[in-house]
Amino acid sequence: MNDPLDASALLDQLTTGLTHWLTESHRPDPLMVGIHTGGAWVAEQLHTRLGFKEPLGRLDIAFYRDDFTRIGMHPLVRPSQLPFEIEGRHLVLVDDVLHTGRTIRAALNELFDYGRPASVALAVLIDRGGRELPIVADVIGTMLELPPEQHIKLSGPEPLALAYVKRGTGRENEH
Amino acid sequence: MSTGLQVDSAGRLRHFLDVAGLKRQQLVEIMDTAESFSEVADRSIKKVPLLRGKTVVNLFFEASTRTRTTFELAAKRLSADILNLDVSTSATTKGESLLDTLRNLEAMHADMFVVRHAESGAAHFVARHAAPHVGVINAGDGCHAHPTQAMLDMFTIRRVKGEFTPLTVAIVGDILHSRVARSQIHALNTLGVRAVRVIAPQTLLPPQIEQLGVEVHHDIHEGVRDADVIITLRLQRERMDGRLLPSKHEYFQLYGLTETNLATAKADAIVMHPGPINRGVELDSGTADGPRSVILQQVTHGIAIRMAVISMVMAAHTGETTE
């Protein structure tokens, strides 16, 4: 793979990886939940490709972020939608880029306010390193080591495209 | 007056005192945020951790059940701690001044005051004198404003009707004494409805009400004609003492909402009321409990709107410490 940010190729790898992982880990009838917005776009694609029968769930973790006292409310918060009962079910949580792990921490907290799932697996398109919490993905499209000031932005939903962006602090959009 | 006080230079809502002075986009943002919060009520754990460690004080100088309890529930669903102070029976009767009460509550590290007071301008006064880290929300001041009620009404209308621009909204009842009506009229005009009508006897209309951008009707049949939304207002008992109105019975005959009166409204018109309703005065039971009534939805929406306003005002004070 020549272009490390070829979204379509990464999505293929993630699809293959997740298919194998679900078979090997014996997690029957999993439900899929994407994190708003990039994670939800990736999840839509995976959901279709893997032929999940139940609808896709979407989480907006704005009310669970750990930086409210520093930066306040995020504009354009969307309602979270989990159109199913998660109690006792296996979940696949999907995000676009895994960075600090803070988004995943928030997403896990939010999920558990809907019930007690049997398990939660994490699938991400890109693991870019820089973790600040003990969180690891179960399935990834690829791994990239990026300097702290370098970020990756996913645009979509159709087509999905990845690009490098530089941000001052990167604090506005921690992954 | 309230613009500089309630909105900071970055456009954030520092206090929520009045709908008047806010722009359409700000009202839409409140409703959009409430939309996100309304889903929290469907969860097994009806709570988000957003305001953990923050303290909200319900400062009610005037009796209220619905408004106080929905503010309380809203704060609790945001994980804030809430203190209910029925001030009419506590400090002030012992002679403590309002400012001393505020200073004491600030010393207890309160982050927000939700103020209900019988005098117009009370919440503005509290906002002007509160410590910089404290946000203030007006839960009704005299005959002046009741902005969270108006916003939950707008949210209810938007959820049922979608767009505001094609709507004709009729407000029936005691406009003169109604802080709810005043806030609703500002909100409806800011959101760009086609027409706002007020329907009331001359004695219950403030002079020059037309200047607020409303059509005046004295006949309910004419007033509700082709209306999409009919809002009935509570008739306060103290207004029924005979000076402004002949009798409850006569009021109901002329201005009470019934299926018959509603015949000229649009077929899909909705009926609203801020509560508590006086059955057989502002409307009959058939209408209050009928298919057009969204009165109980208003109560539910009150929680989401108050969650939105509390969190937005709290967010505008982030970075300011209590010290």
mmCIF file of C-alpha atoms in Angstrom, chain B:
data_model
loop_
_atom_site.group_PDB
_atom_site.id
_atom_site.type_symbol
_atom_site.label_atom_id
_atom_site.label_comp_id
_atom_site.label_asym_id
_atom_site.label_seq_id
_atom_site.Cartn_x
_atom_site.Cartn_y
_atom_site.Cartn_z
ATOM 1 C CA MET B 1 -30.654 45.950 28.796
ATOM 2 C CA SER B 2 -30.418 42.194 29.107
ATOM 3 C CA THR B 3 -28.326 41.638 25.961
ATOM 4 C CA GLY B 4 -25.033 42.787 27.413
ATOM 5 C CA LEU B 5 -25.837 41.036 30.644
ATOM 6 C CA GLN B 6 -26.861 37.691 29.238
ATOM 7 C CA VAL B 7 -24.581 37.262 26.222
ATOM 8 C CA ASP B 8 -20.787 37.716 26.444
ATOM 9 C CA SER B 9 -18.502 39.090 23.729
ATOM 10 C CA ALA B 10 -17.952 35.569 22.363
ATOM 11 C CA GLY B 11 -21.710 35.131 21.928
ATOM 12 C CA ARG B 12 -22.013 32.670 24.812
ATOM 13 C CA LEU B 13 -25.045 32.677 27.075
ATOM 14 C CA ARG B 14 -23.677 33.883 30.445
ATOM 15 C CA HIS B 15 -27.138 34.173 31.973
ATOM 16 C CA PHE B 16 -30.559 33.281 30.621
ATOM 17 C CA LEU B 17 -32.839 36.101 31.682
ATOM 18 C CA ASP B 18 -35.071 36.963 28.762
ATOM 19 C CA VAL B 19 -35.863 35.753 25.247
ATOM 20 C CA ALA B 20 -35.976 39.389 24.112
ATOM 21 C CA GLY B 21 -32.546 40.415 22.878
ATOM 22 C CA LEU B 22 -31.501 36.940 21.743
ATOM 23 C CA LYS B 23 -31.033 36.206 18.068
ATOM 24 C CA ARG B 24 -32.817 33.526 16.116
ATOM 25 C CA GLN B 25 -29.637 31.440 15.916
ATOM 26 C CA GLN B 26 -29.304 31.475 19.700
ATOM 27 C CA LEU B 27 -32.868 30.261 20.161
ATOM 28 C CA VAL B 28 -32.264 27.520 17.583
ATOM 29 C CA GLU B 29 -29.080 26.482 19.389
ATOM 30 C CA ILE B 30 -31.014 26.123 22.666
ATOM 31 C CA MET B 31 -33.580 23.903 20.931
ATOM 32 C CA ASP B 32 -30.911 21.838 19.142
ATOM 33 C CA THR B 33 -29.085 21.232 22.421
ATOM 34 C CA ALA B 34 -32.392 20.263 24.064
ATOM 35 C CA GLU B 35 -32.974 17.802 21.222
ATOM 36 C CA SER B 36 -29.754 16.013 22.181
ATOM 37 C CA PHE B 37 -30.709 15.943 25.835
ATOM 38 C CA SER B 38 -34.230 14.590 25.285
ATOM 39 C CA GLU B 39 -32.809 11.193 24.319
ATOM 40 C CA VAL B 40 -31.251 10.860 27.813
ATOM 41 C CA ALA B 41 -34.750 10.215 29.211
ATOM 42 C CA ASP B 42 -35.005 7.000 27.154
ATOM 43 C CA ARG B 43 -31.901 5.419 28.679
ATOM 44 C CA SER B 44 -31.807 2.919 31.499
ATOM 45 C CA ILE B 45 -29.660 5.437 33.400
ATOM 46 C CA LYS B 46 -31.306 8.809 32.787
ATOM 47 C CA LYS B 47 -28.242 10.875 33.539
ATOM 48 C CA VAL B 48 -25.166 12.304 31.860
ATOM 49 C CA PRO B 49 -22.022 13.233 33.833
ATOM 50 C CA LEU B 50 -21.609 16.676 32.235
ATOM 51 C CA LEU B 51 -22.022 18.861 35.338
ATOM 52 C CA ARG B 52 -20.617 16.573 38.012
ATOM 53 C CA GLY B 53 -19.397 18.635 40.950
ATOM 54 C CA LYS B 54 -21.386 21.754 40.004
ATOM 55 C CA THR B 55 -23.993 23.163 42.371
ATOM 56 C CA VAL B 56 -27.261 24.672 41.167
ATOM 57 C CA VAL B 57 -29.434 26.585 43.625
ATOM 58 C CA ASN B 58 -33.167 26.882 43.009
ATOM 59 C CA LEU B 59 -33.909 30.273 44.509
ATOM 60 C CA PHE B 60 -37.692 30.477 44.528
ATOM 61 C CA PHE B 61 -39.199 33.572 46.129
ATOM 62 C CA GLU B 62 -42.589 32.609 44.738
ATOM 63 C CA ALA B 63 -44.414 29.279 44.842
ATOM 64 C CA SER B 64 -43.965 26.931 41.903
ATOM 65 C CA THR B 65 -44.199 23.193 41.515
ATOM 66 C CA ARG B 66 -43.740 22.380 37.846
ATOM 67 C CA THR B 67 -40.982 24.845 37.063
ATOM 68 C CA ARG B 68 -39.040 24.090 40.237
ATOM 69 C CA THR B 69 -39.279 20.321 39.895
ATOM 70 C CA THR B 70 -38.342 20.296 36.213
ATOM 71 C CA PHE B 71 -35.326 22.519 36.942
ATOM 72 C CA GLU B 72 -34.449 20.101 39.722
ATOM 73 C CA LEU B 73 -34.779 17.068 37.457
ATOM 74 C CA ALA B 74 -32.827 18.810 34.696
ATOM 75 C CA ALA B 75 -29.941 19.589 37.050
ATOM 76 C CA LYS B 76 -29.971 16.050 38.419
ATOM 77 C CA ARG B 77 -29.926 14.500 34.945
ATOM 78 C CA LEU B 78 -26.850 16.601 34.248
ATOM 79 C CA SER B 79 -25.295 15.175 37.467
ATOM 80 C CA ALA B 80 -25.187 18.577 39.165
ATOM 81 C CA ASP B 81 -26.018 18.915 42.839
ATOM 82 C CA ILE B 82 -29.148 20.934 43.451
ATOM 83 C CA LEU B 83 -30.260 22.890 46.447
ATOM 84 C CA ASN B 84 -33.911 23.919 46.720
ATOM 85 C CA LEU B 85 -34.344 27.102 48.684
ATOM 86 C CA ASP B 86 -37.882 28.170 49.374
ATOM 87 C CA VAL B 87 -36.778 31.665 50.198
ATOM 88 C CA SER B 88 -40.241 32.952 51.000
ATOM 89 C CA THR B 89 -40.227 30.850 54.163
ATOM 90 C CA SER B 90 -36.581 31.152 55.165
ATOM 91 C CA ALA B 91 -33.915 33.815 55.328
ATOM 92 C CA THR B 92 -35.835 36.797 53.973
ATOM 93 C CA THR B 93 -38.574 36.415 56.564
ATOM 94 C CA LYS B 94 -35.844 36.631 59.171
ATOM 95 C CA GLY B 95 -34.826 39.981 57.731
ATOM 96 C CA GLU B 96 -31.783 38.922 55.697
ATOM 97 C CA SER B 97 -31.423 40.992 52.544
ATOM 98 C CA LEU B 98 -31.396 39.371 49.114
ATOM 99 C CA LEU B 99 -27.768 40.340 48.585
ATOM 100 C CA ASP B 100 -26.763 38.771 51.899
ATOM 101 C CA THR B 101 -28.571 35.586 50.898
ATOM 102 C CA LEU B 102 -26.635 35.575 47.588
ATOM 103 C CA ARG B 103 -23.286 36.151 49.305
ATOM 104 C CA ASN B 104 -23.968 33.267 51.676
ATOM 105 C CA LEU B 105 -24.877 30.904 48.863
ATOM 106 C CA GLU B 106 -21.764 31.946 46.935
ATOM 107 C CA ALA B 107 -19.722 31.220 50.044
ATOM 108 C CA MET B 108 -21.137 27.682 49.829
ATOM 109 C CA HIS B 109 -19.659 27.486 46.279
ATOM 110 C CA ALA B 110 -22.903 27.684 44.351
ATOM 111 C CA ASP B 111 -22.298 27.806 40.588
ATOM 112 C CA MET B 112 -25.763 28.805 39.415
ATOM 113 C CA PHE B 113 -28.910 30.484 40.671
ATOM 114 C CA VAL B 114 -32.290 29.655 39.198
ATOM 115 C CA VAL B 115 -34.450 32.577 40.276
ATOM 116 C CA ARG B 116 -38.229 32.869 40.523
ATOM 117 C CA HIS B 117 -39.550 36.127 41.952
ATOM 118 C CA ALA B 118 -42.833 38.050 42.005
ATOM 119 C CA GLU B 119 -41.092 41.272 41.001
ATOM 120 C CA SER B 120 -40.147 42.062 37.404
ATOM 121 C CA GLY B 121 -36.398 42.403 36.959
ATOM 122 C CA ALA B 122 -35.466 40.269 39.979
ATOM 123 C CA ALA B 123 -33.353 37.776 37.992
ATOM 124 C CA HIS B 124 -31.570 40.659 36.240
ATOM 125 C CA PHE B 125 -30.794 42.138 39.633
ATOM 126 C CA VAL B 126 -29.367 38.839 40.860
ATOM 127 C CA ALA B 127 -27.308 38.451 37.650
ATOM 128 C CA ARG B 128 -25.881 41.937 38.055
ATOM 129 C CA HIS B 129 -24.826 41.307 41.635
ATOM 130 C CA ALA B 130 -23.789 37.661 41.520
ATOM 131 C CA ALA B 131 -20.095 36.703 41.617
ATOM 132 C CA PRO B 132 -18.466 36.425 38.157
ATOM 133 C CA HIS B 133 -18.349 32.625 38.207
ATOM 134 C CA VAL B 134 -22.085 32.322 38.911
ATOM 135 C CA GLY B 135 -24.665 31.927 36.126
ATOM 136 C CA VAL B 136 -28.251 33.040 36.608
ATOM 137 C CA ILE B 137 -31.390 31.644 34.983
ATOM 138 C CA ASN B 138 -34.703 33.466 35.153
ATOM 139 C CA ALA B 139 -37.446 31.030 36.174
ATOM 140 C CA GLY B 140 -40.102 33.756 36.001
ATOM 141 C CA ASP B 141 -40.012 37.372 37.210
ATOM 142 C CA GLY B 142 -43.236 39.224 37.935
ATOM 143 C CA CYS B 143 -45.155 40.059 34.770
ATOM 144 C CA HIS B 144 -41.934 40.390 32.809
ATOM 145 C CA ALA B 145 -40.431 37.179 31.423
ATOM 146 C CA HIS B 146 -40.386 33.408 31.722
ATOM 147 C CA PRO B 147 -37.818 32.454 29.094
ATOM 148 C CA THR B 148 -37.457 28.722 29.791
ATOM 149 C CA GLN B 149 -41.237 28.297 29.566
ATOM 150 C CA ALA B 150 -41.249 30.130 26.230
ATOM 151 C CA MET B 151 -38.385 27.979 24.929
ATOM 152 C CA LEU B 152 -40.017 24.700 25.954
ATOM 153 C CA ASP B 153 -43.134 25.906 24.150
ATOM 154 C CA MET B 154 -41.074 26.704 21.034
ATOM 155 C CA PHE B 155 -39.406 23.290 21.299
ATOM 156 C CA THR B 156 -42.834 21.614 21.539
ATOM 157 C CA ILE B 157 -44.084 23.547 18.499
ATOM 158 C CA ARG B 158 -40.945 22.676 16.509
ATOM 159 C CA ARG B 159 -41.226 18.986 17.361
ATOM 160 C CA VAL B 160 -44.828 18.816 16.146
ATOM 161 C CA LYS B 161 -44.810 21.357 13.304
ATOM 162 C CA GLY B 162 -41.213 21.398 12.114
ATOM 163 C CA GLU B 163 -40.882 24.865 10.593
ATOM 164 C CA PHE B 164 -41.923 28.124 12.258
ATOM 165 C CA THR B 165 -42.301 30.371 9.205
ATOM 166 C CA PRO B 166 -45.684 29.115 7.924
ATOM 167 C CA LEU B 167 -47.338 29.107 11.360
ATOM 168 C CA THR B 168 -50.136 31.212 12.779
ATOM 169 C CA VAL B 169 -50.063 31.101 16.571
ATOM 170 C CA ALA B 170 -52.912 32.349 18.746
ATOM 171 C CA ILE B 171 -52.388 33.111 22.437
ATOM 172 C CA VAL B 172 -55.614 33.217 24.472
ATOM 173 C CA GLY B 173 -56.101 34.679 27.913
ATOM 174 C CA ASP B 174 -54.601 37.035 30.438
ATOM 175 C CA ILE B 175 -51.882 38.662 28.340
ATOM 176 C CA LEU B 176 -51.650 41.646 30.698
ATOM 177 C CA HIS B 177 -50.227 39.745 33.663
ATOM 178 C CA SER B 178 -48.525 36.957 31.747
ATOM 179 C CA ARG B 179 -44.734 36.762 31.722
ATOM 180 C CA VAL B 180 -45.204 33.576 29.709
ATOM 181 C CA ALA B 181 -47.084 35.376 26.932
ATOM 182 C CA ARG B 182 -44.492 38.159 26.750
ATOM 183 C CA SER B 183 -41.643 35.692 26.342
ATOM 184 C CA GLN B 184 -43.617 33.595 23.859
ATOM 185 C CA ILE B 185 -44.383 36.613 21.678
ATOM 186 C CA HIS B 186 -40.688 37.570 21.545
ATOM 187 C CA ALA B 187 -39.643 33.995 20.775
ATOM 188 C CA LEU B 188 -42.291 33.444 18.084
ATOM 189 C CA ASN B 189 -41.449 36.686 16.306
ATOM 190 C CA THR B 190 -37.700 36.031 16.531
ATOM 191 C CA LEU B 191 -38.254 32.562 15.059
ATOM 192 C CA GLY B 192 -40.211 34.177 12.234
ATOM 193 C CA VAL B 193 -43.731 32.767 12.477
ATOM 194 C CA ARG B 194 -46.224 34.101 9.941
ATOM 195 C CA ALA B 195 -48.502 35.676 12.569
ATOM 196 C CA VAL B 196 -48.912 35.942 16.320
ATOM 197 C CA ARG B 197 -52.416 36.716 17.548
ATOM 198 C CA VAL B 198 -53.515 37.553 21.046
ATOM 199 C CA ILE B 199 -57.107 36.893 22.061
ATOM 200 C CA ALA B 200 -58.358 38.531 25.250
ATOM 201 C CA PRO B 201 -60.836 41.007 26.696
ATOM 202 C CA GLN B 202 -59.569 44.594 26.587
ATOM 203 C CA THR B 203 -59.088 44.557 30.369
ATOM 204 C CA LEU B 204 -56.518 41.752 30.118
ATOM 205 C CA LEU B 205 -54.407 43.321 27.365
ATOM 206 C CA PRO B 206 -51.510 45.692 28.023
ATOM 207 C CA PRO B 207 -51.776 49.057 26.234
ATOM 208 C CA GLN B 208 -49.977 49.198 22.877
ATOM 209 C CA ILE B 209 -49.609 45.416 22.769
ATOM 210 C CA GLU B 210 -49.553 45.701 18.942
ATOM 211 C CA GLN B 211 -46.044 47.147 19.205
ATOM 212 C CA LEU B 212 -44.777 43.698 20.186
ATOM 213 C CA GLY B 213 -45.816 42.497 16.740
ATOM 214 C CA VAL B 214 -49.151 40.839 17.386
ATOM 215 C CA GLU B 215 -52.676 40.998 15.965
ATOM 216 C CA VAL B 216 -55.326 41.690 18.601
ATOM 217 C CA HIS B 217 -58.607 39.784 18.683
ATOM 218 C CA HIS B 218 -61.444 39.991 21.170
ATOM 219 C CA ASP B 219 -63.498 37.205 19.619
ATOM 220 C CA ILE B 220 -62.152 33.697 20.092
ATOM 221 C CA HIS B 221 -63.853 32.289 16.989
ATOM 222 C CA GLU B 222 -62.165 34.896 14.819
ATOM 223 C CA GLY B 223 -58.899 34.650 16.741
ATOM 224 C CA VAL B 224 -58.370 30.918 16.286
ATOM 225 C CA ARG B 225 -59.476 30.873 12.648
ATOM 226 C CA ASP B 226 -56.906 28.905 10.589
ATOM 227 C CA ALA B 227 -54.483 28.914 13.518
ATOM 228 C CA ASP B 228 -51.846 26.133 13.659
ATOM 229 C CA VAL B 229 -51.104 26.532 17.348
ATOM 230 C CA ILE B 230 -53.402 27.755 20.131
ATOM 231 C CA ILE B 231 -51.776 28.600 23.432
ATOM 232 C CA THR B 232 -54.090 29.069 26.393
ATOM 233 C CA LEU B 233 -52.771 30.976 29.400
ATOM 234 C CA ARG B 234 -53.491 30.348 33.008
ATOM 235 C CA LEU B 235 -56.032 32.704 34.540
ATOM 236 C CA GLN B 236 -54.662 33.572 37.962
ATOM 237 C CA ARG B 237 -57.237 33.380 40.724
ATOM 238 C CA GLU B 238 -56.430 36.843 41.960
ATOM 239 C CA ARG B 239 -57.489 38.233 38.552
ATOM 240 C CA MET B 240 -60.940 36.790 38.978
ATOM 241 C CA ASP B 241 -61.854 39.101 41.843
ATOM 242 C CA GLY B 242 -64.290 41.032 39.689
ATOM 243 C CA ARG B 243 -62.237 44.083 38.884
ATOM 244 C CA LEU B 244 -60.938 42.818 35.551
ATOM 245 C CA LEU B 245 -63.382 40.013 34.882
ATOM 246 C CA PRO B 246 -67.073 39.589 35.607
ATOM 247 C CA SER B 247 -66.776 35.894 36.605
ATOM 248 C CA LYS B 248 -64.947 32.633 35.829
ATOM 249 C CA HIS B 249 -68.092 31.351 34.250
ATOM 250 C CA GLU B 250 -68.455 34.281 31.915
ATOM 251 C CA TYR B 251 -64.759 34.128 31.050
ATOM 252 C CA PHE B 252 -65.147 30.491 30.030
ATOM 253 C CA GLN B 253 -68.235 31.353 27.968
ATOM 254 C CA LEU B 254 -66.319 33.974 26.019
ATOM 255 C CA TYR B 255 -62.687 32.809 26.003
ATOM 256 C CA GLY B 256 -62.662 29.189 27.172
ATOM 257 C CA LEU B 257 -61.318 26.765 24.590
ATOM 258 C CA THR B 258 -63.769 24.035 23.574
ATOM 259 C CA GLU B 259 -64.101 21.718 20.602
ATOM 260 C CA THR B 260 -66.760 24.108 19.269
ATOM 261 C CA ASN B 261 -64.461 27.135 19.459
ATOM 262 C CA LEU B 262 -61.695 25.106 17.856
ATOM 263 C CA ALA B 263 -63.791 24.295 14.800
ATOM 264 C CA THR B 264 -62.403 27.242 12.838
ATOM 265 C CA ALA B 265 -58.756 26.385 13.615
ATOM 266 C CA LYS B 266 -56.700 24.238 11.246
ATOM 267 C CA ALA B 267 -57.611 20.548 11.365
ATOM 268 C CA ASP B 268 -54.156 19.676 12.710
ATOM 269 C CA ALA B 269 -53.965 22.578 15.168
ATOM 270 C CA ILE B 270 -52.365 21.845 18.533
ATOM 271 C CA VAL B 271 -53.478 23.157 21.928
ATOM 272 C CA MET B 272 -50.951 24.219 24.543
ATOM 273 C CA HIS B 273 -51.057 25.466 28.137
ATOM 274 C CA PRO B 274 -48.180 26.274 30.492
ATOM 275 C CA GLY B 275 -50.028 24.701 33.427
ATOM 276 C CA PRO B 276 -51.453 24.329 35.916
ATOM 277 C CA ILE B 277 -54.742 24.228 34.023
ATOM 278 C CA ASN B 278 -58.070 25.365 35.435
ATOM 279 C CA ARG B 279 -60.523 22.972 33.838
ATOM 280 C CA GLY B 280 -63.709 24.747 32.859
ATOM 281 C CA VAL B 281 -62.012 28.159 32.928
ATOM 282 C CA GLU B 282 -59.290 28.372 30.264
ATOM 283 C CA LEU B 283 -60.358 25.211 28.485
ATOM 284 C CA ASP B 284 -62.707 22.292 28.981
ATOM 285 C CA SER B 285 -61.601 18.770 29.826
ATOM 286 C CA GLY B 286 -62.426 17.452 26.377
ATOM 287 C CA THR B 287 -59.900 19.845 24.885
ATOM 288 C CA ALA B 288 -57.275 19.521 27.626
ATOM 289 C CA ASP B 289 -57.264 15.712 27.322
ATOM 290 C CA GLY B 290 -58.127 15.560 23.625
ATOM 291 C CA PRO B 291 -56.012 14.538 20.645
ATOM 292 C CA ARG B 292 -54.913 18.110 19.858
ATOM 293 C CA SER B 293 -53.540 18.695 23.338
ATOM 294 C CA VAL B 294 -49.752 18.659 23.759
ATOM 295 C CA ILE B 295 -49.911 19.943 27.333
ATOM 296 C CA LEU B 296 -48.142 16.958 28.885
ATOM 297 C CA GLN B 297 -45.501 16.919 26.136
ATOM 298 C CA GLN B 298 -44.742 20.495 27.164
ATOM 299 C CA VAL B 299 -43.938 19.271 30.670
ATOM 300 C CA THR B 300 -41.592 16.563 29.347
ATOM 301 C CA HIS B 301 -39.898 19.024 26.995
ATOM 302 C CA GLY B 302 -39.388 21.390 29.924
ATOM 303 C CA ILE B 303 -36.744 19.039 31.316
ATOM 304 C CA ALA B 304 -34.727 18.884 28.075
ATOM 305 C CA ILE B 305 -34.918 22.663 27.544
ATOM 306 C CA ARG B 306 -33.788 23.302 31.126
ATOM 307 C CA MET B 307 -30.942 20.809 30.740
ATOM 308 C CA ALA B 308 -29.864 22.693 27.611
ATOM 309 C CA VAL B 309 -30.010 26.133 29.213
ATOM 310 C CA ILE B 310 -28.309 25.043 32.446
ATOM 311 C CA SER B 311 -25.431 23.403 30.564
ATOM 312 C CA MET B 312 -25.033 26.288 28.094
ATOM 313 C CA VAL B 313 -24.918 28.904 30.861
ATOM 314 C CA MET B 314 -22.599 26.725 32.925
ATOM 315 C CA ALA B 315 -20.346 26.301 29.865
ATOM 316 C CA ALA B 316 -20.081 30.085 29.448
ATOM 317 C CA HIS B 317 -18.496 30.214 32.914
ATOM 318 C CA THR B 318 -15.916 27.504 32.317
ATOM 319 C CA GLY B 319 -12.393 28.450 33.208
ATOM 320 C CA GLU B 320 -13.635 30.735 35.978
ATOM 321 C CA THR B 321 -12.893 29.280 39.374
ATOM 322 C CA THR B 322 -14.930 29.714 42.497
ATOM 323 C CA GLU B 323 -11.952 31.182 44.309
#
